CSV table of C-alpha atoms and ligand atoms in Angstrom, one decimal:
chain,number,residue,atom,x,y,z
A,1,MET,CA,36.3,-18.1,-6.9
A,2,ALA,CA,33.7,-20.0,-8.4
A,3,ASP,CA,29.9,-19.2,-9.0
A,4,GLU,CA,27.1,-20.1,-6.1
A,5,THR,CA,25.3,-23.1,-7.6
A,6,ILE,CA,23.3,-23.4,-4.3
A,7,PHE,CA,19.8,-21.8,-2.5
A,8,THR,CA,18.2,-21.8,1.2
A,9,TRP,CA,15.0,-21.5,1.2
A,10,GLY,CA,12.4,-21.5,5.2
A,11,ALA,CA,9.6,-20.7,6.4
A,12,PRO,CA,7.8,-22.0,9.8
A,13,PRO,CA,4.9,-23.6,9.5
A,14,LEU,CA,1.6,-21.6,8.8
A,15,LYS,CA,-2.0,-21.2,10.0
A,16,PHE,CA,-3.6,-18.9,8.0
A,17,GLY,CA,-7.2,-17.5,7.6
A,18,ALA,CA,-10.5,-16.1,9.4
A,19,GLY,CA,-10.5,-17.3,12.9
A,20,ALA,CA,-7.3,-18.9,12.8
A,21,SER,CA,-6.3,-16.8,16.0
A,22,ASP,CA,-8.9,-19.0,18.2
A,23,GLU,CA,-6.7,-22.0,17.7
A,24,ILE,CA,-3.9,-21.1,19.3
A,25,GLY,CA,-4.7,-22.1,22.8
A,26,PHE,CA,-4.4,-25.8,20.7
A,27,GLU,CA,-1.3,-25.4,18.9
A,28,MET,CA,0.7,-23.9,21.7
A,29,SER,CA,-0.5,-27.0,24.1
A,30,GLY,CA,1.2,-28.9,21.4
A,31,TYR,CA,4.5,-27.9,22.5
A,32,GLY,CA,4.2,-29.1,26.1
A,33,VAL,CA,4.3,-25.9,27.3
A,34,ARG,CA,3.0,-24.7,31.2
A,35,ARG,CA,3.7,-20.9,31.3
A,36,VAL,CA,3.4,-19.0,28.0
A,37,LEU,CA,4.1,-14.9,28.1
A,38,VAL,CA,1.5,-13.2,25.6
A,39,VAL,CA,3.8,-10.1,24.1
A,40,THR,CA,2.2,-7.2,22.5
A,41,ASP,CA,1.8,-3.1,22.5
A,42,HIS,CA,-0.2,-0.9,24.7
A,43,GLY,CA,-3.0,-0.4,21.1
A,44,VAL,CA,-2.9,-3.9,20.4
A,45,HIS,CA,-4.1,-5.1,23.9
A,46,ALA,CA,-6.7,-2.1,23.5
A,47,LEU,CA,-8.5,-3.8,20.7
A,48,GLY,CA,-9.3,-6.9,22.7
A,49,ALA,CA,-7.1,-10.1,20.8
A,50,PRO,CA,-4.1,-10.4,23.8
A,51,GLU,CA,-7.2,-11.0,26.0
A,52,ARG,CA,-8.9,-13.1,24.0
A,53,ILE,CA,-5.5,-15.3,22.7
A,54,ALA,CA,-5.0,-15.7,26.2
A,55,ASP,CA,-7.9,-16.4,27.2
A,56,GLY,CA,-8.3,-19.4,24.1
A,57,LEU,CA,-4.4,-20.3,26.0
A,58,ARG,CA,-6.2,-20.8,29.4
A,59,ARG,CA,-9.2,-23.1,28.3
A,60,TYR,CA,-5.9,-25.6,27.8
A,61,GLY,CA,-4.6,-25.6,31.4
A,62,ILE,CA,-1.8,-22.8,30.4
A,63,GLU,CA,-0.6,-20.2,32.5
A,64,ALA,CA,-0.6,-16.8,30.5
A,65,GLU,CA,0.3,-13.2,30.9
A,66,ILE,CA,0.1,-9.9,28.7
A,67,PHE,CA,3.1,-7.6,28.3
A,68,ASP,CA,2.0,-4.6,26.6
A,69,GLY,CA,4.8,-2.7,26.9
A,70,VAL,CA,6.1,-3.1,23.4
A,71,HIS,CA,7.4,0.3,21.6
A,72,VAL,CA,6.2,0.8,18.2
A,73,GLU,CA,8.9,0.5,15.9
A,74,PRO,CA,11.7,-0.9,18.6
A,75,THR,CA,14.6,0.5,19.9
A,76,ASP,CA,17.2,-1.3,21.6
A,77,ASP,CA,16.1,0.4,25.3
A,78,SER,CA,12.8,-1.2,24.7
A,79,MET,CA,13.8,-4.7,23.7
A,80,ASN,CA,16.0,-4.5,26.7
A,81,LYS,CA,13.2,-3.6,29.0
A,82,ALA,CA,10.8,-6.4,27.7
A,83,ALA,CA,13.7,-8.9,28.6
A,84,GLU,CA,14.0,-7.6,31.9
A,85,TYR,CA,10.3,-7.6,32.4
A,86,ALA,CA,10.6,-11.5,31.2
A,87,ARG,CA,13.9,-12.5,33.4
A,88,ALA,CA,12.1,-10.5,35.8
A,89,GLN,CA,8.6,-12.3,36.1
A,90,GLY,CA,10.3,-15.7,34.3
A,91,PRO,CA,10.2,-18.9,33.7
A,92,TRP,CA,8.6,-18.9,30.2
A,93,ASP,CA,8.2,-22.2,29.0
A,94,GLY,CA,7.0,-20.3,25.7
A,95,PHE,CA,5.6,-16.8,23.8
A,96,VAL,CA,2.8,-15.1,21.8
A,97,ALA,CA,3.3,-12.4,20.4
A,98,VAL,CA,0.4,-10.4,18.8
A,99,GLY,CA,0.6,-7.2,16.6
A,100,GLY,CA,2.8,-5.6,14.6
A,101,GLY,CA,6.3,-6.5,12.9
A,102,SER,CA,7.0,-4.1,16.7
A,103,ALA,CA,5.5,-6.8,18.7
A,104,ILE,CA,6.4,-10.0,16.9
A,105,ASP,CA,10.7,-8.4,16.8
A,106,THR,CA,10.1,-7.5,19.9
A,107,ALA,CA,9.1,-11.1,21.1
A,108,LYS,CA,12.1,-12.8,19.3
A,109,ALA,CA,14.8,-10.8,21.2
A,110,VAL,CA,12.8,-11.7,24.1
A,111,ASN,CA,12.9,-14.9,23.5
A,112,LEU,CA,16.6,-15.2,22.9
A,113,LEU,CA,17.7,-13.5,26.0
A,114,THR,CA,16.0,-15.4,27.8
A,115,SER,CA,16.2,-18.7,26.1
A,116,HIS,CA,20.8,-17.9,26.6
A,117,PRO,CA,22.7,-16.1,28.4
A,118,GLY,CA,24.5,-12.8,27.2
A,119,GLU,CA,23.5,-9.5,26.4
A,120,LEU,CA,21.1,-8.0,22.9
A,121,MET,CA,23.7,-6.2,21.1
A,122,ASP,CA,26.4,-9.5,21.7
A,123,TYR,CA,23.9,-10.7,19.4
A,124,VAL,CA,23.0,-7.7,17.1
A,125,ASN,CA,24.4,-7.3,13.3
A,126,LYS,CA,28.3,-6.6,12.6
A,127,PRO,CA,29.2,-3.6,12.5
A,128,ILE,CA,27.3,-2.2,15.4
A,129,GLY,CA,26.9,-6.1,17.4
A,130,ALA,CA,28.9,-8.9,18.1
A,131,ALA,CA,27.0,-11.1,15.9
A,132,LYS,CA,27.1,-14.0,17.8
A,133,VAL,CA,25.0,-17.1,16.8
A,134,PRO,CA,22.7,-18.1,19.4
A,135,PRO,CA,24.7,-20.8,21.2
A,136,GLY,CA,20.9,-23.5,20.5
A,137,GLY,CA,17.1,-23.5,20.0
A,138,LEU,CA,14.8,-21.1,21.7
A,139,LYS,CA,11.6,-21.2,23.2
A,140,PRO,CA,8.5,-22.0,20.6
A,141,LEU,CA,6.5,-18.3,19.8
A,142,VAL,CA,3.6,-17.9,17.8
A,143,ALA,CA,3.8,-15.4,15.7
A,144,VAL,CA,0.4,-13.9,15.2
A,145,PRO,CA,0.6,-10.1,13.0
A,146,THR,CA,-2.6,-7.7,13.3
A,147,THR,CA,-1.2,-5.6,10.3
A,148,ALA,CA,-0.8,-6.9,7.0
A,149,GLY,CA,2.9,-5.5,6.2
A,150,THR,CA,6.3,-7.0,7.9
A,151,GLY,CA,6.3,-10.6,7.7
A,152,SER,CA,8.2,-10.8,10.4
A,153,GLU,CA,5.9,-13.9,11.8
A,154,SER,CA,7.9,-16.1,8.7
A,155,THR,CA,11.2,-14.3,8.5
A,156,ALA,CA,14.5,-15.0,10.9
A,157,MET,CA,15.0,-11.5,11.5
A,158,CYS,CA,14.5,-8.6,14.5
A,159,VAL,CA,14.9,-5.1,13.8
A,160,MET,CA,15.8,-2.1,16.4
A,161,ASP,CA,16.6,1.8,17.1
A,162,ILE,CA,19.6,1.9,18.6
A,163,LEU,CA,18.7,5.1,20.0
A,164,SER,CA,22.4,6.0,20.5
A,165,MET,CA,24.0,5.8,16.9
A,166,LYS,CA,20.5,7.1,15.3
A,167,VAL,CA,21.0,4.1,13.7
A,168,LYS,CA,18.1,1.0,12.5
A,169,THR,CA,19.6,-2.6,12.8
A,170,GLY,CA,18.7,-5.8,13.8
A,171,ILE,CA,19.5,-9.9,14.6
A,172,SER,CA,19.1,-12.1,11.8
A,173,HIS,CA,19.3,-16.1,12.7
A,174,TRP,CA,17.4,-19.1,11.9
A,175,ARG,CA,16.7,-19.8,15.2
A,176,LEU,CA,14.7,-16.8,15.6
A,177,ARG,CA,12.0,-17.6,13.3
A,178,PRO,CA,9.0,-18.2,15.5
A,179,ALA,CA,7.8,-21.9,15.5
A,180,LEU,CA,4.2,-21.3,13.7
A,181,ALA,CA,2.8,-17.8,12.7
A,182,VAL,CA,-1.1,-17.8,12.9
A,183,VAL,CA,-2.2,-15.1,10.6
A,184,ASP,CA,-6.2,-14.4,11.2
A,185,PRO,CA,-7.0,-11.6,8.6
A,186,LEU,CA,-10.0,-10.7,11.0
A,187,LEU,CA,-7.1,-9.2,13.2
A,188,THR,CA,-6.7,-6.3,10.7
A,189,MET,CA,-10.1,-5.0,10.5
A,190,THR,CA,-9.6,-2.2,13.1
A,191,LEU,CA,-6.2,-1.0,11.1
A,192,PRO,CA,-6.5,3.0,10.1
A,193,PRO,CA,-5.8,2.7,6.2
A,194,GLU,CA,-2.6,5.2,7.5
A,195,VAL,CA,-1.0,1.6,8.9
A,196,THR,CA,-3.2,-0.3,6.0
A,197,ALA,CA,-1.3,2.1,3.6
A,198,ALA,CA,1.8,2.5,5.5
A,199,SER,CA,2.2,-1.5,5.6
A,200,GLY,CA,1.0,-2.5,3.0
A,201,MET,CA,4.1,-0.1,0.8
A,202,ASP,CA,6.3,-1.9,3.0
A,203,ILE,CA,5.0,-5.5,1.8
A,204,VAL,CA,5.2,-3.9,-2.0
A,205,CYS,CA,8.9,-3.1,-0.8
A,206,HIS,CA,9.3,-7.2,0.4
A,207,ALA,CA,8.0,-7.8,-3.1
A,208,VAL,CA,9.9,-5.9,-5.5
A,209,GLU,CA,13.0,-5.3,-3.8
A,210,SER,CA,13.7,-9.7,-3.6
A,211,TYR,CA,12.5,-9.4,-6.9
A,212,THR,CA,14.8,-7.4,-8.1
A,213,ALA,CA,17.9,-8.5,-5.6
A,214,ARG,CA,21.0,-9.8,-7.0
A,215,TYR,CA,20.2,-13.6,-8.6
A,216,TYR,CA,22.1,-16.4,-6.0
A,217,THR,CA,24.0,-17.7,-8.8
A,218,SER,CA,26.3,-14.2,-9.3
A,219,PHE,CA,27.0,-14.6,-5.6
A,220,ASP,CA,30.6,-16.2,-4.3
A,221,ARG,CA,30.8,-19.5,-3.3
A,222,LYS,CA,29.6,-19.9,0.3
A,223,GLU,CA,31.4,-22.6,2.5
A,224,PRO,CA,28.2,-24.2,4.6
A,225,GLU,CA,29.1,-22.5,7.9
A,226,GLU,CA,29.5,-19.3,5.9
A,227,ARG,CA,25.4,-19.4,4.4
A,228,VAL,CA,23.5,-16.6,5.6
A,229,THR,CA,19.8,-16.0,5.8
A,230,TYR,CA,19.5,-13.9,2.5
A,231,CYS,CA,20.9,-16.3,0.2
A,232,GLY,CA,19.6,-13.4,-3.0
A,233,SER,CA,16.7,-13.7,-5.4
A,234,ASN,CA,15.9,-17.5,-6.4
A,235,PRO,CA,13.4,-19.5,-7.8
A,236,VAL,CA,11.2,-20.4,-5.1
A,237,SER,CA,11.4,-16.9,-3.6
A,238,ASP,CA,10.4,-15.3,-7.4
A,239,LEU,CA,7.5,-17.3,-7.0
A,240,TRP,CA,6.2,-16.0,-3.4
A,241,CYS,CA,6.8,-12.5,-4.3
A,242,GLU,CA,4.7,-12.5,-8.0
A,243,ARG,CA,1.9,-13.8,-5.9
A,244,ALA,CA,2.0,-11.4,-3.4
A,245,MET,CA,2.5,-8.7,-6.2
A,246,GLY,CA,-1.0,-10.0,-7.7
A,247,LEU,CA,-3.1,-10.1,-4.6
A,248,LEU,CA,-1.4,-6.2,-3.9
A,249,ALA,CA,-2.4,-4.9,-8.2
A,250,ASN,CA,-6.2,-6.3,-6.6
A,251,SER,CA,-6.6,-5.6,-3.1
A,252,PHE,CA,-4.3,-2.6,-2.0
A,253,ARG,CA,-6.1,0.1,-2.7
A,254,THR,CA,-9.6,-1.6,-1.5
A,255,ALA,CA,-7.8,-2.2,1.8
A,256,VAL,CA,-6.7,1.2,2.3
A,257,ARG,CA,-10.3,2.9,1.4
A,258,GLU,CA,-12.9,-0.1,2.6
A,259,GLY,CA,-10.4,-1.6,5.3
A,260,ALA,CA,-13.4,-1.7,8.0
A,261,ASP,CA,-15.8,-4.0,6.5
A,262,ASN,CA,-14.1,-5.5,3.5
A,263,VAL,CA,-12.9,-8.9,4.9
A,264,GLY,CA,-11.7,-9.7,1.0
A,265,ALA,CA,-9.5,-7.1,0.9
A,266,ARG,CA,-8.2,-7.8,4.0
A,267,SER,CA,-7.4,-11.1,3.7
A,268,ASP,CA,-6.2,-10.4,0.6
A,269,MET,CA,-3.9,-8.4,1.9
A,270,MET,CA,-3.0,-11.1,4.6
A,271,MET,CA,-1.8,-13.2,2.1
A,272,ALA,CA,0.1,-10.9,0.2
A,273,ALA,CA,2.7,-10.1,3.6
A,274,THR,CA,2.5,-13.3,4.4
A,275,PHE,CA,3.8,-13.9,1.2
A,276,ALA,CA,6.4,-11.2,0.4
A,277,GLY,CA,7.6,-12.8,3.7
A,278,MET,CA,8.6,-16.0,2.0
A,279,GLY,CA,10.3,-14.1,-0.4
A,280,PHE,CA,11.9,-11.5,1.0
A,281,GLY,CA,13.1,-13.3,4.4
A,282,ASN,CA,15.5,-15.6,2.3
A,283,ALA,CA,15.8,-13.0,-1.0
A,284,GLY,CA,17.1,-9.8,0.7
A,285,VAL,CA,16.1,-6.6,0.4
A,286,HIS,CA,17.6,-4.0,-1.2
A,287,ILE,CA,18.3,0.1,-1.8
A,288,PRO,CA,15.1,0.9,-0.9
A,289,HIS,CA,15.2,-0.6,2.4
A,290,ALA,CA,19.2,0.4,3.4
A,291,ASN,CA,18.1,4.0,2.2
A,292,GLY,CA,14.4,3.7,5.2
A,293,TYR,CA,16.9,3.0,7.9
A,294,PRO,CA,18.3,6.2,8.5
A,295,ILE,CA,14.9,8.4,6.9
A,296,ALA,CA,13.2,6.7,10.2
A,297,GLY,CA,16.4,6.1,12.4
A,298,MET,CA,17.3,10.4,12.1
A,299,VAL,CA,13.2,11.7,12.5
A,300,ARG,CA,13.2,15.6,13.5
A,301,ASP,CA,9.4,16.0,14.2
A,302,TYR,CA,7.4,14.2,12.1
A,303,ARG,CA,4.5,12.8,13.9
A,304,PRO,CA,2.0,10.9,11.1
A,305,GLU,CA,-1.6,10.4,11.0
A,306,GLY,CA,-2.6,6.5,12.6
A,307,TYR,CA,0.1,6.3,15.2
A,308,PRO,CA,1.1,7.2,18.3
A,309,GLN,CA,1.4,10.7,19.1
A,310,ASP,CA,3.9,10.7,21.7
A,311,GLU,CA,7.2,11.0,19.8
A,312,PRO,CA,8.2,11.9,16.0
A,313,MET,CA,8.3,8.6,13.8
A,314,VAL,CA,8.7,7.3,10.6
A,315,PRO,CA,6.8,3.8,9.7
A,316,HIS,CA,9.3,1.6,8.9
A,317,GLY,CA,6.4,1.0,5.9
A,318,GLN,CA,7.0,4.9,4.9
A,319,SER,CA,10.5,5.1,5.1
A,320,VAL,CA,11.2,2.1,3.1
A,321,SER,CA,9.0,3.6,-0.2
A,322,LEU,CA,10.2,6.9,0.3
A,323,THR,CA,13.3,6.6,-2.2
A,324,ALA,CA,12.2,3.2,-4.2
A,325,PRO,CA,11.2,5.0,-7.0
A,326,GLU,CA,14.5,6.3,-7.2
A,327,ALA,CA,16.3,2.8,-6.8
A,328,PHE,CA,14.2,1.2,-9.4
A,329,ARG,CA,15.1,3.4,-11.7
A,330,PHE,CA,19.0,2.8,-11.0
A,331,SER,CA,19.0,-0.6,-10.5
A,332,PHE,CA,16.7,-1.3,-13.9
A,333,ASP,CA,19.7,-1.5,-16.4
A,334,SER,CA,20.6,-4.8,-14.0
A,335,ALA,CA,17.5,-6.2,-14.5
A,336,PRO,CA,15.0,-4.7,-17.2
A,337,GLU,CA,13.3,-8.3,-17.5
A,338,ARG,CA,12.9,-8.3,-14.0
A,339,HIS,CA,11.9,-4.6,-13.5
A,340,LEU,CA,9.2,-4.6,-16.2
A,341,ARG,CA,8.4,-7.5,-14.7
A,342,ALA,CA,7.1,-6.1,-10.9
A,343,ALA,CA,6.0,-2.9,-13.0
A,344,GLU,CA,2.6,-5.4,-15.2
A,345,LEU,CA,2.2,-7.4,-12.2
A,346,LEU,CA,1.7,-5.0,-9.2
A,347,ASP,CA,-0.4,-3.0,-12.3
A,348,PRO,CA,-1.5,-5.1,-15.6
A,349,GLY,CA,-3.3,-2.2,-17.0
A,350,ALA,CA,-1.1,0.9,-16.3
A,351,ASP,CA,-0.1,3.4,-18.8
A,352,ARG,CA,2.8,2.3,-21.1
A,353,ALA,CA,6.1,5.0,-20.0
A,354,ARG,CA,7.9,6.5,-22.3
A,355,GLU,CA,10.9,5.0,-21.4
A,356,PRO,CA,10.7,1.0,-20.3
A,357,SER,CA,13.4,2.2,-16.7
A,358,GLU,CA,9.8,4.6,-15.7
A,359,GLN,CA,7.6,1.6,-16.4
A,360,LEU,CA,7.9,0.4,-12.4
A,361,PRO,CA,8.5,3.9,-10.8
A,362,SER,CA,5.3,5.7,-12.6
A,363,VAL,CA,3.3,2.0,-11.1
A,364,LEU,CA,4.7,2.8,-7.3
A,365,VAL,CA,3.9,6.7,-7.4
A,366,ALA,CA,0.8,6.2,-8.7
A,367,LEU,CA,0.1,3.7,-6.3
A,368,MET,CA,1.8,6.0,-3.5
A,369,ARG,CA,-0.4,8.8,-4.3
A,370,ASP,CA,-3.7,7.0,-3.9
A,371,VAL,CA,-2.7,5.4,-0.7
A,372,GLY,CA,-1.7,8.4,1.2
A,373,ILE,CA,2.2,7.8,1.2
A,374,PRO,CA,4.0,11.5,1.6
A,375,ASN,CA,5.4,13.4,-1.3
A,376,GLY,CA,9.1,11.8,-1.4
A,377,ILE,CA,11.7,12.7,2.6
A,378,GLY,CA,10.6,15.9,2.4
A,379,GLY,CA,7.1,15.1,3.2
A,380,VAL,CA,8.5,13.7,5.9
A,381,GLY,CA,10.9,16.8,7.1
A,382,TYR,CA,14.6,16.5,5.1
A,383,SER,CA,15.2,18.7,2.5
A,384,GLU,CA,18.6,18.3,0.5
A,385,ASP,CA,20.9,19.9,2.9
A,386,ASP,CA,19.3,16.4,5.0
A,387,VAL,CA,21.3,14.2,2.5
A,388,PRO,CA,25.1,14.4,3.4
A,389,ASP,CA,23.3,13.6,7.0
A,390,LEU,CA,21.7,10.6,5.4
A,391,VAL,CA,23.9,9.0,3.2
A,392,PRO,CA,26.2,7.4,6.2
A,393,GLY,CA,23.6,5.5,7.6
A,394,THR,CA,22.7,4.3,4.0
A,395,MET,CA,26.1,2.8,3.6
A,396,LYS,CA,26.0,1.4,6.8
A,397,GLN,CA,23.6,-1.1,5.6
A,398,GLN,CA,26.7,-2.9,3.8
A,399,ARG,CA,24.6,-6.1,4.0
A,400,LEU,CA,21.3,-5.0,2.2
A,401,LEU,CA,23.2,-3.0,-0.5
A,402,ALA,CA,25.3,-6.2,-1.5
A,403,THR,CA,21.8,-7.4,-2.2
A,404,CYS,CA,21.5,-5.0,-5.1
A,405,PRO,CA,22.1,-6.6,-8.4
A,406,ARG,CA,24.2,-2.9,-9.2
A,407,MET,CA,25.9,-1.7,-6.2
A,408,PRO,CA,25.7,1.8,-5.2
A,409,ASP,CA,28.8,3.9,-3.9
A,410,GLU,CA,27.9,7.1,-1.2
A,411,ASP,CA,27.6,9.8,-4.4
A,412,ASP,CA,25.0,6.9,-6.1
A,413,ILE,CA,22.6,7.1,-2.7
A,414,ALA,CA,23.2,10.7,-2.2
A,415,GLY,CA,21.4,10.9,-5.9
A,416,ILE,CA,19.2,8.8,-5.3
A,417,LEU,CA,17.9,10.7,-1.9
A,418,THR,CA,18.3,14.1,-3.4
A,419,ARG,CA,16.1,13.3,-6.6
A,420,SER,CA,13.6,11.4,-4.5
A,421,VAL,CA,12.5,14.8,-2.5
A,422,GLU,CA,9.8,15.2,-3.6
A,423,ASN,CA,8.4,12.3,-6.3
A,424,TRP,CA,5.2,14.2,-8.0
B,501,NAD,N1,11.4,-9.0,11.3
B,501,NAD,C1,11.1,-8.6,9.9
B,501,NAD,O1,11.3,-9.4,9.2
B,501,NAD,C2,10.7,-7.1,9.5
B,501,NAD,C3,10.4,-6.9,8.5
B,501,NAD,C4,10.1,-5.4,8.2
B,501,NAD,C5,9.2,-4.8,9.6
B,501,NAD,N2,9.8,-5.1,10.4
B,501,NAD,C6,10.2,-4.2,11.6
B,501,NAD,O2,8.4,-4.0,11.7
B,501,NAD,C7,8.4,-2.8,12.0
B,501,NAD,C8,7.0,-2.3,11.9
B,501,NAD,O3,5.4,-2.6,11.9
B,501,NAD,P1,4.1,-2.8,11.3
B,501,NAD,O4,4.2,-1.7,10.4
B,501,NAD,O5,3.6,-4.3,11.6
B,501,NAD,O6,3.3,-2.1,12.7
B,501,NAD,P2,3.7,-1.6,14.4
B,501,NAD,O7,4.1,-3.0,14.9
B,501,NAD,O8,5.0,-0.9,14.4
B,501,NAD,O9,2.6,-1.3,14.6
B,501,NAD,C9,1.9,0.1,13.9
B,501,NAD,C10,1.1,0.9,14.8
B,501,NAD,O10,-0.4,0.3,14.4
B,501,NAD,C11,-1.1,-0.1,16.1
B,501,NAD,N3,-1.8,-1.6,15.2
B,501,NAD,C12,-1.4,-2.5,15.5
B,501,NAD,N4,-1.9,-4.0,14.4
B,501,NAD,C13,-3.4,-3.0,14.2
B,501,NAD,C14,-4.9,-3.2,14.1
B,501,NAD,N5,-5.4,-4.7,14.0
B,501,NAD,N6,-5.7,-2.4,14.6
B,501,NAD,C15,-5.2,-1.0,14.7
B,501,NAD,N7,-4.8,-0.7,15.2
B,501,NAD,C16,-3.2,-1.3,14.9
B,501,NAD,C17,0.0,-0.1,16.6
B,501,NAD,O11,-0.8,-0.5,17.9
B,501,NAD,C18,1.1,1.1,15.9
B,501,NAD,O12,0.8,2.2,17.1
B,501,NAD,C19,9.6,-1.6,12.4
B,501,NAD,O13,10.3,-2.4,13.6
B,501,NAD,C20,10.0,-2.4,11.4
B,501,NAD,O14,11.7,-2.0,11.2
B,501,NAD,C21,10.4,-6.7,10.5
B,502,ZN,ZN1,10.4,-3.9,5.5
């Protein structure tokens, strides 16, 4: 089979900066909408931003209502409930998602399920769902992140826990991409340090995994109808990832320490999240994210500070970072220069490790210790005995594993998980 010669890159239009969320009424009025649903979670609703944004819509003569039933880290069940609510109270001409990845992803699913017939599972990725292609355009969705992390405001996917299977998966199609991303760093000033740290590590992993992803030319040549959202690292995604890593080097630790009053650090983190989203949203992520799915999906009784305490959870940003040092030790030989460059960008002043393959893991471990990420999968309640149960959950994420420049098998993943029980 011939090598691929084509890569693709996409992102929604962006309005970025302090106060940008005050302009959503104006932006939405440009789509000619009359009735809009604002989608958020209880925690974010209590902060007042969704109400302010709904008022801003009303000033432009748009009828606006708020749905605040988003589940933090959505499930198939919670997305179905949100879609049922929207169907019952509809029709809606558009949606505004206000919150972290949980709210934005839920709004993407609600938009899909109220724009077209079919059930959630019809659209969910194979082999868990039927991976049906959305039959046409969706309603305008304006995505307004209140965390600096997922980049979901610019990506074409939404992620959910399938409760009955204890597995995380998603829907991925370019039509899910929001119509507009409105990124206002002032909305993140209230983020607790633990959420700043976890969602910040999500940015780190997005940037480094995409930067070290298989290069797009190394895949088999695709037919036009076979092209997927994620095409491997490529010159355009690389640029965004490199810039994201530089911003993280400057501001991640400061944002965790001084987040309540340092607008500059919050702005850098928002920009880093947006840039990394523009990178990974096209290149794709690999082993750390693939491991993150069972680590989050099979949680037993871990309840992290800074998050809702009503049920156990491993936040996405924690789950994807816990095996990152080991995963990058594993992938190092496939692209040493990219691993070294990522380490240099993330921490230009770092001491030189004895082995080149140790440079990136040691930079990541130092960062995780400083921002307060749990020490390995042991820190969120797993032991070596759990590894055989975690491995199949990772192996189900074939789409992500295939993006790794060195394809891991079950034994490789078991080794990575086992050596990640403690990271320091
Ligand atoms: N679609 C994508 O491309 C993509 C990418 C990565 C992750 N995700 C998904 O996103 C979800 C995680 O999203 P997240 O990390 O942004 O967090 P989140 O949306 O789950 O929110 C985490 C917590 O922070 C609170 N919160 C949010 N903004 C706040 C603010 N400004 N001030 C105070 N509290 C605030 C929320 O109420 C919640 O309790 C996961 O489900 C993950 O799988 C999606
Ligand atoms: Zn992520």
